[in-house]
């Protein structure tokens, strides 16, 4: 074993140090990815995917050699370690690796054009912010045109630093928006519980509840109401789980936030260039 000093580079991850904290980036990794993709122009994009663009398995012509598509998508999945701004769109294009078409490949190229224009973007782990947790959770409802399954999105902050995020399709089709929202809230709660235990092992405060911000007042009211009603029986398991950690363990504190300020919205849909930059900031 050797002491190699401060970490600078590891498996495509670059780490920089400064008075404000640590910077984590994959700039060199993106350079190599753009070179492998052999882009023939200098085009850049403001967002990784065009607004209102929907992808389906049967649009476009099947690629004669899908290997490059699969290689690029696989590299993009690894890139989401530090580039949360492409998490949603990578989730979308990953669904077509088995039989990619020309339309799917154009979207992948659009992601690469976006990355080319944002090469220097990095995650800042602040050394001055308070170590207080806060989380945001959101979901769509049957927005996927392939199977009508909904997407969960959440992100968790430690002080000013985002330390966890996810954009993932739910396993089953939900018949109501309330069911979708409850599943999303339950997923975010599970992540909060895990992070609390991890941070507690690092002697970081694990007693105070973590605020979980949601933009549905009706969902919050159901979660905080100990009385079950007939129309909420189908979400009983998720509801009991959330209520347990809300009222018994005090691990979470449910708080309403307007849809305009819901940061988890970043992980469940495509936005205009202006909205994309606002959420990213």
Short mmCIF file of C-alpha atoms in Angstrom, two decimals:
data_model
loop_
_atom_site.label_atom_id
_atom_site.label_comp_id
_atom_site.label_asym_id
_atom_site.label_seq_id
_atom_site.Cartn_x
_atom_site.Cartn_y
_atom_site.Cartn_z
CA UNK A 1 0.00 0.00 0.00
CA UNK A 2 1.14 3.54 -0.76
CA UNK A 3 0.19 6.99 0.45
CA UNK A 4 -0.50 8.77 -2.83
CA UNK A 5 -1.34 12.10 -1.22
CA UNK A 6 -4.51 14.06 -1.95
CA UNK A 7 -6.95 12.45 -4.35
CA UNK A 8 -6.81 14.13 -7.76
CA UNK A 9 -8.12 11.61 -10.27
CA UNK A 10 -9.82 8.24 -9.93
CA UNK A 11 -11.72 6.26 -12.60
CA UNK A 12 -12.74 9.34 -14.58
CA UNK A 13 -13.51 11.44 -11.49
CA UNK A 14 -11.49 14.62 -10.98
CA UNK A 15 -11.21 16.19 -7.53
CA UNK A 16 -10.01 19.77 -6.94
CA UNK A 17 -9.46 21.54 -3.61
CA UNK A 18 -9.96 25.18 -2.70
CA UNK A 19 -10.92 27.52 0.15
CA UNK A 20 -14.63 27.05 -0.62
CA UNK A 21 -14.46 23.24 -0.50
CA UNK A 22 -14.08 20.38 -2.96
CA UNK A 23 -14.99 20.23 -6.63
CA UNK A 24 -15.96 16.92 -8.19
CA UNK A 25 -16.09 16.76 -11.99
CA UNK A 26 -15.71 14.41 -14.96
CA UNK A 27 -14.42 16.89 -17.52
CA UNK A 28 -11.69 14.66 -18.92
CA UNK A 29 -14.15 11.78 -19.10
CA UNK A 30 -16.52 13.94 -21.19
CA UNK A 31 -13.64 14.95 -23.50
CA UNK A 32 -12.88 11.28 -24.13
CA UNK A 33 -16.55 10.49 -24.65
CA UNK A 34 -16.94 13.26 -27.25
CA UNK A 35 -13.85 11.98 -29.05
CA UNK A 36 -15.22 8.42 -29.13
CA UNK A 37 -18.57 9.66 -30.46
CA UNK A 38 -16.78 11.40 -33.38
CA UNK A 39 -19.13 14.36 -33.58
CA UNK A 40 -18.78 16.11 -36.93
CA UNK A 41 -19.82 19.63 -35.86
CA UNK A 42 -19.29 22.13 -33.05
CA UNK A 43 -22.96 22.40 -32.16
CA UNK A 44 -23.97 22.92 -28.53
CA UNK A 45 -27.40 22.71 -26.85
CA UNK A 46 -28.98 24.65 -23.98
CA UNK A 47 -30.80 21.58 -22.63
CA UNK A 48 -30.10 17.85 -23.03
CA UNK A 49 -33.55 17.16 -24.53
CA UNK A 50 -36.05 19.27 -26.43
CA UNK A 51 -39.24 20.30 -24.66
CA UNK A 52 -42.28 18.04 -25.26
CA UNK A 53 -40.19 15.47 -27.13
CA UNK A 54 -41.50 11.96 -26.45
CA UNK A 55 -39.62 8.79 -27.37
CA UNK A 56 -41.14 5.42 -28.20
CA UNK A 57 -39.61 2.10 -29.29
CA UNK A 58 -41.17 2.16 -32.77
CA UNK A 59 -40.18 5.63 -34.01
CA UNK A 60 -37.37 5.85 -36.53
CA UNK A 61 -35.36 3.21 -38.35
CA UNK A 62 -33.49 0.54 -36.42
CA UNK A 63 -29.73 1.15 -36.28
CA UNK A 64 -27.76 -1.36 -38.33
CA UNK A 65 -25.03 -1.39 -35.69
CA UNK A 66 -26.41 -0.50 -32.24
CA UNK A 67 -23.03 -1.01 -30.50
CA UNK A 68 -22.06 2.67 -30.53
CA UNK A 69 -25.43 3.70 -29.11
CA UNK A 70 -25.06 1.21 -26.26
CA UNK A 71 -21.48 2.27 -25.55
CA UNK A 72 -22.38 5.97 -25.40
CA UNK A 73 -25.46 5.39 -23.22
CA UNK A 74 -23.40 3.23 -20.87
CA UNK A 75 -20.82 6.00 -20.60
CA UNK A 76 -23.58 8.55 -19.94
CA UNK A 77 -24.92 6.42 -17.09
CA UNK A 78 -21.49 6.54 -15.44
CA UNK A 79 -21.35 10.28 -16.07
CA UNK A 80 -24.43 10.86 -13.89
CA UNK A 81 -22.14 10.33 -10.87
CA UNK A 82 -21.40 14.04 -11.02
CA UNK A 83 -23.73 15.35 -13.75
CA UNK A 84 -27.17 15.30 -12.17
CA UNK A 85 -28.41 17.62 -14.94
CA UNK A 86 -28.56 14.68 -17.38
CA UNK A 87 -30.02 12.13 -14.94
CA UNK A 88 -33.56 12.30 -16.36
CA UNK A 89 -32.69 12.20 -20.05
CA UNK A 90 -30.17 9.37 -19.54
CA UNK A 91 -32.96 7.47 -17.81
CA UNK A 92 -35.05 8.00 -20.96
CA UNK A 93 -32.50 6.88 -23.56
CA UNK A 94 -31.46 3.89 -21.44
CA UNK A 95 -34.84 2.29 -22.13
CA UNK A 96 -33.97 1.72 -25.80
CA UNK A 97 -30.54 0.05 -25.65
CA UNK A 98 -31.98 -3.26 -26.84
CA UNK A 99 -33.33 -1.93 -30.15
CA UNK A 100 -32.19 1.67 -30.68
CA UNK A 101 -33.38 3.63 -33.69
CA UNK A 102 -32.08 6.64 -35.59
CA UNK A 103 -34.40 8.92 -33.59
CA UNK A 104 -33.01 7.60 -30.29
CA UNK A 105 -29.47 8.15 -31.55
CA UNK A 106 -30.26 11.76 -32.47
CA UNK A 107 -31.36 12.34 -28.86
CA UNK A 108 -28.12 10.81 -27.58
CA UNK A 109 -26.21 13.20 -29.85
CA UNK A 110 -28.25 16.07 -28.41
CA UNK A 111 -27.08 15.07 -24.93
CA UNK A 112 -23.48 15.13 -26.16
CA UNK A 113 -23.99 18.59 -27.68
CA UNK A 114 -25.30 19.77 -24.30
CA UNK A 115 -22.28 18.28 -22.52
CA UNK A 116 -19.92 19.97 -24.96
CA UNK A 117 -21.33 23.35 -23.95
CA UNK A 118 -21.13 22.57 -20.22
CA UNK A 119 -17.76 20.83 -19.95
CA UNK A 120 -16.57 22.75 -16.89
CA UNK A 121 -19.67 22.09 -14.79
CA UNK A 122 -18.80 20.47 -11.44
CA UNK A 123 -20.28 19.60 -8.07
CA UNK A 124 -19.20 21.80 -5.20
CA UNK A 125 -18.96 20.22 -1.75
CA UNK A 126 -18.88 23.32 0.41
CA UNK A 127 -16.57 23.41 3.44
CA UNK A 128 -18.47 26.27 5.07
CA UNK A 129 -22.17 25.33 4.86
CA UNK A 130 -24.00 23.91 7.86
CA UNK A 131 -24.49 20.15 7.93
CA UNK A 132 -28.26 20.28 7.85
CA UNK A 133 -30.25 17.87 5.70
CA UNK A 134 -33.19 18.73 3.48
CA UNK A 135 -34.89 16.73 0.76
CA UNK A 136 -37.20 17.33 -2.19
CA UNK A 137 -39.51 14.76 -3.77
CA UNK A 138 -41.76 14.86 -6.83
CA UNK A 139 -43.38 12.61 -9.43
CA UNK A 140 -45.27 12.72 -12.68
CA UNK A 141 -48.40 10.69 -13.36
CA UNK A 142 -48.54 8.24 -16.28
CA UNK A 143 -46.41 10.57 -18.39
CA UNK A 144 -44.53 7.74 -20.12
CA UNK A 145 -46.16 6.98 -23.49
CA UNK A 146 -44.66 3.48 -23.57
CA UNK A 147 -46.29 1.87 -20.53
CA UNK A 148 -47.93 4.77 -18.59
CA UNK A 149 -45.69 4.13 -15.59
CA UNK A 150 -44.77 7.19 -13.56
CA UNK A 151 -41.34 8.50 -12.64
CA UNK A 152 -40.06 9.22 -9.14
CA UNK A 153 -37.62 12.04 -8.62
CA UNK A 154 -35.88 13.17 -5.46
CA UNK A 155 -32.77 14.95 -4.27
CA UNK A 156 -31.20 15.29 -0.84
CA UNK A 157 -28.96 18.14 0.33
CA UNK A 158 -26.43 18.29 3.14
CA UNK A 159 -26.14 22.01 3.73
CA UNK A 160 -25.63 23.63 0.34
CA UNK A 161 -24.37 20.42 -1.24
CA UNK A 162 -26.54 17.93 -3.10
CA UNK A 163 -25.44 14.45 -2.03
CA UNK A 164 -28.11 12.16 -3.48
CA UNK A 165 -30.58 12.23 -6.37
CA UNK A 166 -32.56 9.85 -8.53
CA UNK A 167 -34.81 9.67 -11.57
CA UNK A 168 -36.43 6.24 -11.77
CA UNK A 169 -39.58 4.77 -13.25
CA UNK A 170 -42.02 3.13 -10.85
CA UNK A 171 -42.43 -0.64 -11.08
CA UNK A 172 -46.20 -0.68 -11.59
CA UNK A 173 -48.86 1.47 -13.22
CA UNK A 174 -50.77 3.66 -10.76
CA UNK A 175 -54.46 4.40 -11.12
CA UNK A 176 -54.38 7.73 -9.28
CA UNK A 177 -52.05 10.67 -8.85
CA UNK A 178 -52.21 10.25 -5.08
CA UNK A 179 -50.86 6.71 -5.37
CA UNK A 180 -48.00 7.97 -7.56
CA UNK A 181 -47.15 10.77 -5.16
CA UNK A 182 -47.20 8.45 -2.17
CA UNK A 183 -44.83 6.00 -3.85
CA UNK A 184 -42.46 8.87 -4.66
CA UNK A 185 -42.63 10.17 -1.09
CA UNK A 186 -41.98 6.66 0.26
CA UNK A 187 -38.92 6.23 -1.97
CA UNK A 188 -37.51 9.58 -0.83
CA UNK A 189 -38.18 8.67 2.81
CA UNK A 190 -36.24 5.41 2.41
CA UNK A 191 -33.26 7.35 1.05
CA UNK A 192 -33.46 9.84 3.91
CA UNK A 193 -33.48 7.05 6.51
CA UNK A 194 -30.42 5.41 4.92
CA UNK A 195 -28.52 8.70 4.74
CA UNK A 196 -29.40 9.58 8.33
CA UNK A 197 -27.93 6.29 9.54
CA UNK A 198 -24.80 6.79 7.44
CA UNK A 199 -24.28 10.37 8.65
CA UNK A 200 -24.96 9.31 12.23
CA UNK A 201 -22.03 6.87 11.96
CA UNK A 202 -19.94 9.90 10.94
CA UNK A 203 -21.10 11.71 14.12
CA UNK A 204 -23.21 14.16 12.12
CA UNK A 205 -26.54 15.10 13.73
CA UNK A 206 -29.07 12.32 13.23
CA UNK A 207 -31.66 13.37 15.82
CA UNK A 208 -33.36 16.35 14.22
CA UNK A 209 -35.97 15.53 11.55
CA UNK A 210 -35.11 15.99 7.88
CA UNK A 211 -37.48 18.39 6.07
CA UNK A 212 -39.02 16.67 3.05
CA UNK A 213 -40.50 19.24 0.68
CA UNK A 214 -43.45 18.26 -1.48
CA UNK A 215 -45.70 20.34 -3.74
CA UNK A 216 -48.94 18.46 -3.06
CA UNK A 217 -50.81 19.64 0.02
CA UNK A 218 -53.36 16.81 -0.27
CA UNK A 219 -50.60 14.16 -0.11
CA UNK A 220 -49.07 15.81 2.94
CA UNK A 221 -52.46 15.95 4.67
CA UNK A 222 -53.05 12.24 4.06
CA UNK A 223 -49.57 11.44 5.39
CA UNK A 224 -50.11 13.41 8.56
CA UNK A 225 -53.69 12.23 9.18
CA UNK A 226 -53.82 9.13 11.38
CA UNK A 227 -57.32 8.24 10.17
CA UNK A 228 -57.57 6.05 7.08
CA UNK A 229 -60.32 6.60 4.58
CA UNK A 230 -61.71 4.10 2.11
CA UNK A 231 -60.20 5.83 -0.92
CA UNK A 232 -56.68 5.62 0.56
CA UNK A 233 -56.64 1.88 1.37
CA UNK A 234 -54.66 1.07 -1.82
CA UNK A 235 -51.65 3.09 -0.53
CA UNK A 236 -51.83 1.75 3.00
CA UNK A 237 -48.32 0.20 3.15
CA UNK A 238 -46.53 3.30 1.87
CA UNK A 239 -48.72 5.43 4.11
CA UNK A 240 -47.87 3.45 7.25
CA UNK A 241 -44.18 3.61 6.38
CA UNK A 242 -44.22 7.39 5.93
CA UNK A 243 -46.34 7.99 9.03
CA UNK A 244 -44.06 5.80 11.12
CA UNK A 245 -41.02 7.92 10.29
CA UNK A 246 -43.05 11.14 10.50
CA UNK A 247 -44.73 10.63 13.87
CA UNK A 248 -42.81 7.84 15.64
CA UNK A 249 -39.11 8.11 14.74
CA UNK A 250 -39.32 11.82 13.83
CA UNK A 251 -36.93 11.15 10.96
CA UNK A 252 -38.78 13.38 8.50
CA UNK A 253 -40.81 16.54 8.63
CA UNK A 254 -43.25 17.05 5.74
CA UNK A 255 -43.38 20.57 4.40
CA UNK A 256 -45.21 22.11 1.47
CA UNK A 257 -43.31 23.92 -1.27
CA UNK A 258 -44.66 25.59 -4.40
CA UNK A 259 -44.25 23.79 -7.72
CA UNK A 260 -42.08 26.66 -9.00
CA UNK A 261 -39.49 25.97 -6.28
CA UNK A 262 -39.73 22.17 -6.31
CA UNK A 263 -36.15 21.11 -7.11
CA UNK A 264 -37.07 17.44 -7.57
CA UNK A 265 -39.04 18.54 -10.64
CA UNK A 266 -35.62 18.56 -12.33
CA UNK A 267 -35.54 14.74 -12.29
CA UNK A 268 -38.94 13.84 -13.71
CA UNK A 269 -39.38 15.90 -16.89
CA UNK A 270 -37.85 18.13 -19.54
CA UNK A 271 -37.88 21.90 -19.01
CA UNK A 272 -37.44 25.06 -21.01
CA UNK A 273 -33.94 26.49 -21.16
CA UNK A 274 -34.84 29.20 -18.64
CA UNK A 275 -36.42 26.75 -16.18
CA UNK A 276 -33.55 24.29 -16.63
CA UNK A 277 -30.98 26.92 -15.68
CA UNK A 278 -33.06 28.09 -12.71
CA UNK A 279 -33.39 24.60 -11.21
CA UNK A 280 -29.74 23.87 -11.88
CA UNK A 281 -28.68 27.03 -10.04
#
